[in-house]
Coordinates of C-alpha atoms and ligand atoms in Angstrom, one line a residue:
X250 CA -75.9 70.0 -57.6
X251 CA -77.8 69.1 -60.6
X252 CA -76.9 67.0 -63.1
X253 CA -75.6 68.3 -66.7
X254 CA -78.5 67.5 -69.0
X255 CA -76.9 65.5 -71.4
X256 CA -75.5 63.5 -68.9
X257 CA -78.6 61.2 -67.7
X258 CA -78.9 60.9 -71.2
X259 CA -75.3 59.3 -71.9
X260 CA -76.0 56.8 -68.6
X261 CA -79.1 55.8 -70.0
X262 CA -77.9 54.7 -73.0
X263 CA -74.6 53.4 -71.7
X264 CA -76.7 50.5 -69.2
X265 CA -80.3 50.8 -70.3
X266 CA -82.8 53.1 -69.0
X267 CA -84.2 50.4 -66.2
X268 CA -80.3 51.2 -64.4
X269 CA -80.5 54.5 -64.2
X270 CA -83.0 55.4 -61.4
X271 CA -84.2 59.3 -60.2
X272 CA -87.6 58.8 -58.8
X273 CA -87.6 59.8 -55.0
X274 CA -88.0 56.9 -53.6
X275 CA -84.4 55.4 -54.7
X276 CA -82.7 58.8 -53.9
X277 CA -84.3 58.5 -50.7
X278 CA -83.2 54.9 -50.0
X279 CA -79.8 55.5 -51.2
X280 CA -79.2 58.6 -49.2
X281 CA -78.2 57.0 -46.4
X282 CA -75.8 54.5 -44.3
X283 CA -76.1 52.2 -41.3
X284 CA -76.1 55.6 -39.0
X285 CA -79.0 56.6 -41.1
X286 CA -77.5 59.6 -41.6
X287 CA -77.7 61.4 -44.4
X288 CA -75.9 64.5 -45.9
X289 CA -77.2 65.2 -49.7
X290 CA -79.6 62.7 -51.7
X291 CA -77.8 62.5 -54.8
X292 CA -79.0 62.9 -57.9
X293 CA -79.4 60.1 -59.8
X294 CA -79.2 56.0 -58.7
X295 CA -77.0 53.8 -61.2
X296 CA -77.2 50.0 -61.1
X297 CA -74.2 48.6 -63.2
X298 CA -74.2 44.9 -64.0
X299 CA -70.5 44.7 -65.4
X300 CA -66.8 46.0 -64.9
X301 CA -67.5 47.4 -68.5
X302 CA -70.8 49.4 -67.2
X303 CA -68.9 50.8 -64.1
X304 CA -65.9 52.2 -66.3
X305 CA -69.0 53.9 -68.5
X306 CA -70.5 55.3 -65.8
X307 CA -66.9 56.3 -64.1
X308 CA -65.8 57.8 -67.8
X309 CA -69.3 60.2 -67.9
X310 CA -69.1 61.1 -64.8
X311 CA -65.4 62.0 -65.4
X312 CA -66.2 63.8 -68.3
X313 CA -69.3 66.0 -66.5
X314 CA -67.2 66.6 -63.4
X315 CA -70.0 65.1 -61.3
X316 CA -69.5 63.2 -58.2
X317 CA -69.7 59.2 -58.3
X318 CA -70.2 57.8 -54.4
X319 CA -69.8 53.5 -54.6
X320 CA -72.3 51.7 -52.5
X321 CA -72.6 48.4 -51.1
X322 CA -74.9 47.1 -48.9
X323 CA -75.1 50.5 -46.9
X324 CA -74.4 49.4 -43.6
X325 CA -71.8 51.8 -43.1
X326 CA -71.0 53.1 -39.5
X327 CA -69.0 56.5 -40.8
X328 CA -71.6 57.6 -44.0
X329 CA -68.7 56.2 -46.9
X330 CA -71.7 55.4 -49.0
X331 CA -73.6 58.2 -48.1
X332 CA -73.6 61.2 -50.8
X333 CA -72.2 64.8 -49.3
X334 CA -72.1 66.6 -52.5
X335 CA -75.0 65.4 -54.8
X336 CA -74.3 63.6 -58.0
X337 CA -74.5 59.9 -58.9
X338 CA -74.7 56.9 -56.4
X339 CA -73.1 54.0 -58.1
X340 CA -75.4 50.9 -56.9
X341 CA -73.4 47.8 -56.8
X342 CA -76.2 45.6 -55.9
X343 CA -76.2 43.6 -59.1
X344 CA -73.0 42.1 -58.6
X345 CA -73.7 39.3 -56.6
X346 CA -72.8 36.1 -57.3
X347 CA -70.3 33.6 -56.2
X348 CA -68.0 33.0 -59.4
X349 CA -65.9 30.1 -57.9
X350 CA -65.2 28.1 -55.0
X351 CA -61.9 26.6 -55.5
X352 CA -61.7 23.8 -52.7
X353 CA -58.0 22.7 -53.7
X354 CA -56.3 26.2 -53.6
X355 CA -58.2 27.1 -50.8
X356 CA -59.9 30.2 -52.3
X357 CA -63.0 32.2 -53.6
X358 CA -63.7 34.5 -56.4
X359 CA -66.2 37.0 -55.5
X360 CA -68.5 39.5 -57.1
X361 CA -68.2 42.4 -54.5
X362 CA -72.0 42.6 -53.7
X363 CA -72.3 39.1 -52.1
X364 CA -73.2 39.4 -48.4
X365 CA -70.7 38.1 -46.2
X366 CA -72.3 35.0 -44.7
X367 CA -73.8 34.1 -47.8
X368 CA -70.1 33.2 -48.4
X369 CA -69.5 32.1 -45.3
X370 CA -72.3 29.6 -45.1
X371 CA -71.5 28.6 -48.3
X372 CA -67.8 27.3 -48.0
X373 CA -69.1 26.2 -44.5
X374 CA -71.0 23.5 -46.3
X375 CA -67.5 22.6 -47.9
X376 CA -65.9 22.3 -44.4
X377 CA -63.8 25.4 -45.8
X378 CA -64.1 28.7 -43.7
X379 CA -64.6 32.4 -44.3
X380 CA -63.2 34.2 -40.6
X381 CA -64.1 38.0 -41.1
X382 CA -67.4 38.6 -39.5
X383 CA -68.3 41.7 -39.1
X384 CA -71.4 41.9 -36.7
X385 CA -73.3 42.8 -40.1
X386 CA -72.3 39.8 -41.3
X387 CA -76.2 39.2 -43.0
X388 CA -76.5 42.3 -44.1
X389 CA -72.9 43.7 -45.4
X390 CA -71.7 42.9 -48.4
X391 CA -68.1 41.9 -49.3
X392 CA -67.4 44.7 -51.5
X393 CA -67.9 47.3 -48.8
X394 CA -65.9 44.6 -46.1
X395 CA -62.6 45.1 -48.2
X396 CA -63.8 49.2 -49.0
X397 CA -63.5 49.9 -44.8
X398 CA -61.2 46.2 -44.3
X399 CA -64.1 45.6 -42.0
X400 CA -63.4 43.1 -39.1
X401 CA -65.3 41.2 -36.3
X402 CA -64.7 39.3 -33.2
X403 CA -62.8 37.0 -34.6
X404 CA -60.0 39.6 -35.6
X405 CA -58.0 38.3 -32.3
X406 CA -56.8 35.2 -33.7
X407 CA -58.2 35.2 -37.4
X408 CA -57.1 39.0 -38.6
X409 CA -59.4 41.2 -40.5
X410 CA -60.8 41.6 -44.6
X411 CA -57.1 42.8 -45.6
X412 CA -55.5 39.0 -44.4
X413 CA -58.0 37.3 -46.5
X414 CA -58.1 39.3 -50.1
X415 CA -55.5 37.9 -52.3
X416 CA -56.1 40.1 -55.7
X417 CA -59.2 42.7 -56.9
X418 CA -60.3 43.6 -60.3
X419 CA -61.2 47.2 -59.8
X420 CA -62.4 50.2 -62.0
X421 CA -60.4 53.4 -61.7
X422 CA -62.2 56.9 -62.2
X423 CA -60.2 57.3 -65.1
X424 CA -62.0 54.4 -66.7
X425 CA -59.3 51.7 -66.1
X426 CA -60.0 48.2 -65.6
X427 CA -56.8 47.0 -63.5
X428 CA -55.9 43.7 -61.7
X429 CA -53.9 43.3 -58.5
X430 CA -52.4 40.5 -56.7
X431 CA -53.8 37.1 -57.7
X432 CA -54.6 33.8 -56.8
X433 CA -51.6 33.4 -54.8
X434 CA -50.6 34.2 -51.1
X435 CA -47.3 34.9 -51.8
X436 CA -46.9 37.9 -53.9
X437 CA -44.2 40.3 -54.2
X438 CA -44.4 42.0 -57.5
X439 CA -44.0 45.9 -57.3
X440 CA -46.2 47.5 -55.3
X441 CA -49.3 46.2 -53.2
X442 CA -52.3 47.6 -54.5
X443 CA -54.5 44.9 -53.2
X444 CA -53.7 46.4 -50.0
X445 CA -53.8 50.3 -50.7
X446 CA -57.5 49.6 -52.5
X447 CA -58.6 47.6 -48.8
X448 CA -60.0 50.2 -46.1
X449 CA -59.5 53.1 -49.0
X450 CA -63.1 53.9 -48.6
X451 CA -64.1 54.0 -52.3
X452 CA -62.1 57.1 -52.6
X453 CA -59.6 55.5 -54.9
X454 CA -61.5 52.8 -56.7
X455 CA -64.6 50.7 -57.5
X456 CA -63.8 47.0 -56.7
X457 CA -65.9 44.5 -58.9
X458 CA -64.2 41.3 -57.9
X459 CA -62.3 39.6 -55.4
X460 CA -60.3 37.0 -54.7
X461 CA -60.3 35.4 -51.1
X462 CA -58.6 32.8 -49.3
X463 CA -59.9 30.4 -47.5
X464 CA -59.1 28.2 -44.6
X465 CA -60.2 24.6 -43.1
X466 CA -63.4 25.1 -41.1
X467 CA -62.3 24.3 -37.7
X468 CA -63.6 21.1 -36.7
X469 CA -64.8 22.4 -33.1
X470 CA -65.8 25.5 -31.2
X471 CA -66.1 26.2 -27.7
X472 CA -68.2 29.1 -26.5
X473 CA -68.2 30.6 -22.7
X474 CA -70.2 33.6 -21.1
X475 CA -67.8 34.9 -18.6
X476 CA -69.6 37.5 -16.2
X477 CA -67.6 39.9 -13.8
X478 CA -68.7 42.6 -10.9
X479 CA -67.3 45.5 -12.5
X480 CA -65.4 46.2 -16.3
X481 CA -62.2 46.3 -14.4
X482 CA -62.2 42.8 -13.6
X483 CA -63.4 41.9 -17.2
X484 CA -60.7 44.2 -18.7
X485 CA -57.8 42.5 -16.1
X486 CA -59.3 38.7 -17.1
X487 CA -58.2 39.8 -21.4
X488 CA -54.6 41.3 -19.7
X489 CA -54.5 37.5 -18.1
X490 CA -55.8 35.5 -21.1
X491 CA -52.6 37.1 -23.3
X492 CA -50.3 36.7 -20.8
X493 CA -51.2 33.0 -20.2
X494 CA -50.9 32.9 -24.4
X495 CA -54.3 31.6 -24.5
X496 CA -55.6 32.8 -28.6
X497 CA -59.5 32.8 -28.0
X498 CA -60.9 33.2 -31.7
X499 CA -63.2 35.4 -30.6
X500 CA -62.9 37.7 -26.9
X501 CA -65.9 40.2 -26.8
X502 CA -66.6 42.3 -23.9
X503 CA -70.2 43.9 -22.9
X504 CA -70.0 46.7 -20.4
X505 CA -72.7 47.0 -17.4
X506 CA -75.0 49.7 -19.2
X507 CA -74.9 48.0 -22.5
X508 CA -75.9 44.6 -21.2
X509 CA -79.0 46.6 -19.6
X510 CA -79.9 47.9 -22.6
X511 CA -79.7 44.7 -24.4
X512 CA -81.6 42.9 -21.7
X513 CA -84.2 45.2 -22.0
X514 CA -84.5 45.4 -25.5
X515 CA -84.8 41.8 -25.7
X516 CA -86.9 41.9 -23.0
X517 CA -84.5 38.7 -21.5
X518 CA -83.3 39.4 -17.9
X519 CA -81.5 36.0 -17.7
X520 CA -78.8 37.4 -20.1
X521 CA -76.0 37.8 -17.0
X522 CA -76.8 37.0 -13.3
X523 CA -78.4 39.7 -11.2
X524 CA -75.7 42.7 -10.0
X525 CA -73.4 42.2 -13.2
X526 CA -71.4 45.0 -14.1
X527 CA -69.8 43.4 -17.3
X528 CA -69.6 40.3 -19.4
X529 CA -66.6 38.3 -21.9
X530 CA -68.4 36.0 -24.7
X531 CA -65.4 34.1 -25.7
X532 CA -64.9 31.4 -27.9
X533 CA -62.2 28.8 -28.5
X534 CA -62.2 26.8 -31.6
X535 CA -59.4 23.6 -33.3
X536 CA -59.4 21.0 -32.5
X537 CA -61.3 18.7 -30.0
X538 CA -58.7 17.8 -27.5
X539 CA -56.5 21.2 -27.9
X540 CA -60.3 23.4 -27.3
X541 CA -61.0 21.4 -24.2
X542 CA -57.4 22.7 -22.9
X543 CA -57.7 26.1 -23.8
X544 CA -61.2 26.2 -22.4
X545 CA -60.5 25.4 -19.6
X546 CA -57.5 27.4 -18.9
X547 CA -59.6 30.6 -20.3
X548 CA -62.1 29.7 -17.8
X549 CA -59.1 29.4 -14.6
X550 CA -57.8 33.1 -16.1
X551 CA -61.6 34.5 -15.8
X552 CA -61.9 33.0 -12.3
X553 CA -58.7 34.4 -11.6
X554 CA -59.6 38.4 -12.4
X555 CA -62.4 37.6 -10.0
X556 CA -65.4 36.5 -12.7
X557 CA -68.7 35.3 -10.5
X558 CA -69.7 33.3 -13.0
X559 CA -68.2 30.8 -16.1
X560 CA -71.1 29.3 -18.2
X561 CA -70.2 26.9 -21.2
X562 CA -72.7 26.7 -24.0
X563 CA -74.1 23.5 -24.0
X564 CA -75.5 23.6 -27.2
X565 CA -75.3 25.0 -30.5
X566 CA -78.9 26.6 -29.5
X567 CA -77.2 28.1 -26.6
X568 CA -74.5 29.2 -28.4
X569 CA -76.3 31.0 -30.6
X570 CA -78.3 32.5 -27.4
X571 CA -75.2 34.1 -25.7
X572 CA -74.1 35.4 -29.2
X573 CA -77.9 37.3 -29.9
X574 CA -77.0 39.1 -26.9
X575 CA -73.7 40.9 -28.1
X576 CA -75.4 41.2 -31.8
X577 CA -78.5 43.2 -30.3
X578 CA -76.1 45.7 -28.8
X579 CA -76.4 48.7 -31.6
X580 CA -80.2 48.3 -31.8
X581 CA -80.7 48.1 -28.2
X582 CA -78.7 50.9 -27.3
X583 CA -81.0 53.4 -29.7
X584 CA -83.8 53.1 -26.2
X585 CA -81.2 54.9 -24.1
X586 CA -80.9 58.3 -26.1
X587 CA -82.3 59.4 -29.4
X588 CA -78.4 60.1 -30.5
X589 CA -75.5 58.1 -30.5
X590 CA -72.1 59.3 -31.5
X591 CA -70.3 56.1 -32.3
X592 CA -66.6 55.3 -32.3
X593 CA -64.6 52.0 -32.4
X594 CA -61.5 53.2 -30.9
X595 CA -58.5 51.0 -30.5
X596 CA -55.7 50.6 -28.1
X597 CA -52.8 48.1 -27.6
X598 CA -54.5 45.3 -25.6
X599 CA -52.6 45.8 -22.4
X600 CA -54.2 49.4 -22.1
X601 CA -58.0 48.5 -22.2
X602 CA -57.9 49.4 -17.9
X603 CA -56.9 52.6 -18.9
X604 CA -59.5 53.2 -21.8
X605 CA -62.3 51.9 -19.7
X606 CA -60.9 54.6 -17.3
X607 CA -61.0 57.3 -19.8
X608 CA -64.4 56.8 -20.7
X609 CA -65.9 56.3 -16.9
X610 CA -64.0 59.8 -16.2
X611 CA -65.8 61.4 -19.2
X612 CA -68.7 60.0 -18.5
X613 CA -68.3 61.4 -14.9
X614 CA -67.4 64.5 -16.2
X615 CA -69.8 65.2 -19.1
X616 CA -72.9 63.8 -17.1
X617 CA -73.6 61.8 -20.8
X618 CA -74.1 57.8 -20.6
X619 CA -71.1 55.9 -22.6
X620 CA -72.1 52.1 -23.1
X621 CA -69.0 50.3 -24.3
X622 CA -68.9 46.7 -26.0
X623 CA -66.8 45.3 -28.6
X624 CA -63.8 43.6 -29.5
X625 CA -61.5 43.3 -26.4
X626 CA -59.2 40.6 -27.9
X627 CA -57.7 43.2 -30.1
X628 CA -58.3 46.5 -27.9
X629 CA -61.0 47.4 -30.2
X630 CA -64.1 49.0 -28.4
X631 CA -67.4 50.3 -29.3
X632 CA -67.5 53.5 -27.6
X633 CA -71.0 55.1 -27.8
X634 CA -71.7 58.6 -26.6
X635 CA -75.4 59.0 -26.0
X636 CA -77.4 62.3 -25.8
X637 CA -80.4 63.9 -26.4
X638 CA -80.4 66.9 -28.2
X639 CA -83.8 68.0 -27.6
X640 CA -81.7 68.8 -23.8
X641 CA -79.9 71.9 -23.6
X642 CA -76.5 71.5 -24.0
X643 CA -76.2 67.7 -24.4
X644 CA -75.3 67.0 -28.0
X645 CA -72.4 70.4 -27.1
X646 CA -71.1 68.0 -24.3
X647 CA -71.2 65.0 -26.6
X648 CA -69.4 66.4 -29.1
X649 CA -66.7 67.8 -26.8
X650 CA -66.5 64.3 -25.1
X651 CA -65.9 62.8 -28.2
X652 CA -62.9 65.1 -28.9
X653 CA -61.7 64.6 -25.7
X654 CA -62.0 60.4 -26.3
X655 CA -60.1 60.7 -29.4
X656 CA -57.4 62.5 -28.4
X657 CA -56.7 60.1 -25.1
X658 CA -56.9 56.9 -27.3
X659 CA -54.3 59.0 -29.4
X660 CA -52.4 59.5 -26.6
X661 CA -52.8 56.0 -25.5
X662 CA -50.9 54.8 -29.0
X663 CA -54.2 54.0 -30.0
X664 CA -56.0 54.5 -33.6
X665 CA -59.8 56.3 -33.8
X666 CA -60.9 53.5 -36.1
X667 CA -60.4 50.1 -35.7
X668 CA -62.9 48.9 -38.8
X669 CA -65.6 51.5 -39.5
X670 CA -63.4 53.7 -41.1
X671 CA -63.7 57.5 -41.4
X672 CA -65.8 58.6 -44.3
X673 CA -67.6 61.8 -43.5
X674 CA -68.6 61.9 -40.3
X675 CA -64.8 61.2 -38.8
X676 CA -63.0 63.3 -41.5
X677 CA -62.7 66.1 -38.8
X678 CA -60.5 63.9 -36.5
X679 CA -57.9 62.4 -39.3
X680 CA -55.4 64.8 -37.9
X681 CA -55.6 64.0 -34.9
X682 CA -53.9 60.9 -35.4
X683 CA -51.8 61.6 -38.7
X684 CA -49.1 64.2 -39.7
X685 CA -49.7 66.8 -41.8
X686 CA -46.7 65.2 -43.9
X687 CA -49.0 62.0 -44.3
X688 CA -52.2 63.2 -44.8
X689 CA -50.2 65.4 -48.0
X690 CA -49.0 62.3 -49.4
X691 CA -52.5 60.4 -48.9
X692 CA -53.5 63.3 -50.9
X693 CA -50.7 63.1 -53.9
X694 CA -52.2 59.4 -53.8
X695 CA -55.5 60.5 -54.1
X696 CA -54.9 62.6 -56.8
X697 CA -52.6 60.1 -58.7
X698 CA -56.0 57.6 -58.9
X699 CA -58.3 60.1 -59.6
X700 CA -56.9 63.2 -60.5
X701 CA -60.8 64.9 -61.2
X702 CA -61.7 64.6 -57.7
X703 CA -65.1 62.4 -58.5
X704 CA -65.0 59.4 -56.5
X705 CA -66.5 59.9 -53.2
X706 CA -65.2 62.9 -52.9
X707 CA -65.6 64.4 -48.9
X708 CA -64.6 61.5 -47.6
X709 CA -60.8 60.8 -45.3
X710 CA -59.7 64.3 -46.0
X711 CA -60.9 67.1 -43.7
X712 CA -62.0 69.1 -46.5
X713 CA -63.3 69.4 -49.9
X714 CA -59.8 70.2 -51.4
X715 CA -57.6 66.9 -52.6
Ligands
FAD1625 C1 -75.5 46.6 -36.9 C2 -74.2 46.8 -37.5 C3 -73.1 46.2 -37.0 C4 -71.8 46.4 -37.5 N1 -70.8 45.7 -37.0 C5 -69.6 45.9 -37.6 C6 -68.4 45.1 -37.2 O1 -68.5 44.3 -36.2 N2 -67.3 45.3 -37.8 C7 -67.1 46.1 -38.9 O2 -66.0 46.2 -39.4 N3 -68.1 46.9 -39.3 C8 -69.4 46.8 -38.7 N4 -70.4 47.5 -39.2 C9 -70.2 48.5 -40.3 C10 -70.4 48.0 -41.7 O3 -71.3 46.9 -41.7 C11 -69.1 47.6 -42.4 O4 -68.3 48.8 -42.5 C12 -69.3 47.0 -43.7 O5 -68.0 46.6 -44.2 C13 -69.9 47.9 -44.8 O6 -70.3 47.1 -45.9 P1 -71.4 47.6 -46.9 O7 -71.5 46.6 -48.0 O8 -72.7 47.9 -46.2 O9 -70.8 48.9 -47.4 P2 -71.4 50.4 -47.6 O10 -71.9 50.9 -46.4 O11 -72.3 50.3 -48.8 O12 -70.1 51.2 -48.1 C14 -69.1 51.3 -47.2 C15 -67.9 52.0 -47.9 O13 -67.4 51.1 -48.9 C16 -67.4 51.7 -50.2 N5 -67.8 50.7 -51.2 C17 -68.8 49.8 -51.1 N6 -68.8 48.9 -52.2 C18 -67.7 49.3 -52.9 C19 -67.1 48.7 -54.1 N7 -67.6 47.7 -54.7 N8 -65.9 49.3 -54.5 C20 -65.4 50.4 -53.9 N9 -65.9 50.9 -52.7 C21 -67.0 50.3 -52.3 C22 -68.4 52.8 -50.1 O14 -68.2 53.9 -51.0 C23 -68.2 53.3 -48.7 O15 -67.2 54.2 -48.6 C24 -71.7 47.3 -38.6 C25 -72.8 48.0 -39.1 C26 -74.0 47.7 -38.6 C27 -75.2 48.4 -39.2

């Protein structure tokens, strides 16, 4: 689409003419997500630096019928950020600051455009603690965290973005400035919006402050590199570390062809020991005396599902080391095929045997390479179908191996997104997991926040109609 005249004219004048951006190179830039996949440039770049500019911007837009697509940091795995129809791409990159830091209620008031371990380094120097970390962490910002409720490794015993954000100030499309929740972690009054605006993909809302709780920084952290023959043994060592009621804070597994492709990528064969088929980075944190305990009975569990190998980190250097390794994973994997169709399927915990099984058979049967790493403590795993389509018939294959995943983790009692959310590129697969009577009243929701269809519109919902 192209914009209505009048209307660069109105955003101009509504944040200054230095906010309002249409040169190529900023259409380019902002066209875009962590995939780097693209679907439409927009039209025009917008830069608010207030909840008052946003609400202009929202109210134009409304007005002109034009789409209005809120970005963060655009490191988005499923293009939320990423423009399908045109229009304006609402830049949230001057909201960044830290507005407060409030060490006796154990909380932080956010600007949604502050990076995540910006935050979490700073409350770190306050012996406070920040858990969600996404393996973005330095690059996503907070905003787009509580957008797709983002979540990391230490998910298993922390929670995700939604069991941290206590109240939002957010812009409706209709121009609304609203509040919701508070300071407070106990909250009951009417409905939770805080918790319909987290993971609502900036379909419903544009958040422009948070509020986050906090916890003590735990005073020590344990980190071990178990390694295993095959994935079955790594996925039978999680099964024994919940059933011994051991609460790692973080439990990470690296399949065989993943921990290749790192090794290679990082040109560092002394990763895993030679003829190992999977990996567990797992951490234990609290503290001294109870870590010591725990690590140690994490390690008997490993030994028991048949692990070859148990290395503790000797060092924070070390630690650091072991944890390059898993963070490496999505670059390194690009050397194995030129596309990677990327899910982070979940499943209860007790069923990752059966997922790994799923995938190997697909694998088997598709003739496509899957490497799978991720977040085993919760039954959250990175699931990434490579192919090359310049081969006959590959990305066909891929794309009916994907369909084929999705359904078995649906069948498993699984979701098809554990944190990346669906925006565009998953939109085809929402009904595969909800009912047509759920997905009508996601829709009445929808249309009850923004009843022009303008915010990120194209994105959940399997087509263009809300
Ligand atoms: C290398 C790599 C590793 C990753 N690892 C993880 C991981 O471990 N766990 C995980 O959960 N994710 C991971 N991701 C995905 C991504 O980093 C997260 O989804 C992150 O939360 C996105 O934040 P962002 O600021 O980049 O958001 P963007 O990509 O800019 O936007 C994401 C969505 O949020 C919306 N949005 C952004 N800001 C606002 C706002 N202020 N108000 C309303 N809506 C808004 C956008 O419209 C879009 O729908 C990874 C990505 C990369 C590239």
């Amino acid at each position: 689409m192209s914009l209505p005249p009048d209307l660069l004219t109105t955003l101009e004048a509504a944040l200054g003419p230095e906010f309002v951006l249409t040169d190529d190179v900023a259409l380019e830039a902002h066209s875009v997500d962590g995939l780097r996949r693209g679907a439409r440039p927009p039209d025009a770049v917008v830069r608010p630096g207030t909840a008052e500019d946003v609400r202009r911007v929202l109210m134009a837009c409304s007005a002109a019928r034009v789409p209005v697509v809120p970005r963060g940091a655009g490191t988005g795995y499923s293009g939320g950020a990423v423009p399908t129809r045109g229009g304006v791409v609402l830049a949230m990159d001057r909201f960044d600051r830290i507005v407060e830091i409030d060490e006796e209620n154990l909380l932080a008031v956010v600007q949604p455009n502050v990076i995540t371990g910006v935050l979490q380094a700073e409350v770190e120097r306050r012996g406070l603690f920040y858990p969600p970390d996404p393996a973005s962490l330095d690059r996503s910002a907070l905003g787009g965290n509580v957008a797709e409720c983002a979540g990391g490794p230490r998910a298993f015993k922390y929670g995700t973005t939604r069991h941290y954000v206590l109240g939002l100030e957010a812009v409706l499309p209709t121009g609304d400035i609203i509040r919701t929740g508070g300071r407070t972690v106990k909250n009951v009054v009417g409905y939770d919006l805080t918790q319909l605006l987290i993971g609502s993909e900036g379909t419903l809302a544009v958040v422009t402050e948070i509020v986050l709780r906090l916890l003590p920084k735990p005073p020590s952290v344990v980190t071990l590199r178990a390694t295993f023959a095959n994935v079955g043994e790594a996925a039978d060592a999680v099964t024994r570390l919940v059933r011994e009621r051991a609460v790692p804070a973080a439990l990470e597994l690296v399949d065989g062809v993943s921990l290749d492709a790192v090794a290679a990528h990082l040109e560092d064969r002394s990763l895993a020991p030679a003829g190992t088929g999977a990996l567990l980075l797992i951490e234990v944190d609290g503290m001294d005396a109870s870590v010591d305990e725990e690590a140690t009975r994490v390690a008997r569990a490993c030994f028991d599902a048949g692990a070859t190998d148990v290395q503790r980190a000797q060092s924070e250097e070390e630690r650091q080391r072991l944890w390059r390794a898993r963070r490496e994973l999505s670059p390194a994997l690009k050397a194995l095929a030129p596309a990677k169709l990327n899910h982070d399927v979940v499943v209860p915990k007790g069923l990752i045997p059966r997922l790994f099984t799923l995938v190997a058979d697909l694998s088997a049967s598709h003739g496509l390479l899957i490497p799978c790493f991720g977040h085993a403590g919760d039954g959250n795993i990175h699931v990434n179908i490579m192919a090359d389509p310049d081969q006959p018939g590959q990305m066909e294959r891929a794309r009916l191996a994907e369909r084929h995943l999705l359904e078995g983790v649906v069948a498993l009692g699984g979701s098809i997104s554990g944190e990346h959310g669906i925006g565009f590129t998953k939109a085809q697969f929402l009904g595969l997991q909800l009912s047509p009577e759920v997905i009508a009243l996601m829709r009445r929701i929808k249309r009850a926040f923004d009843p022009c269809d303008i915010l990120n519109p194209g994105k959940i919902f399997p087509d263009a109609e809300v």
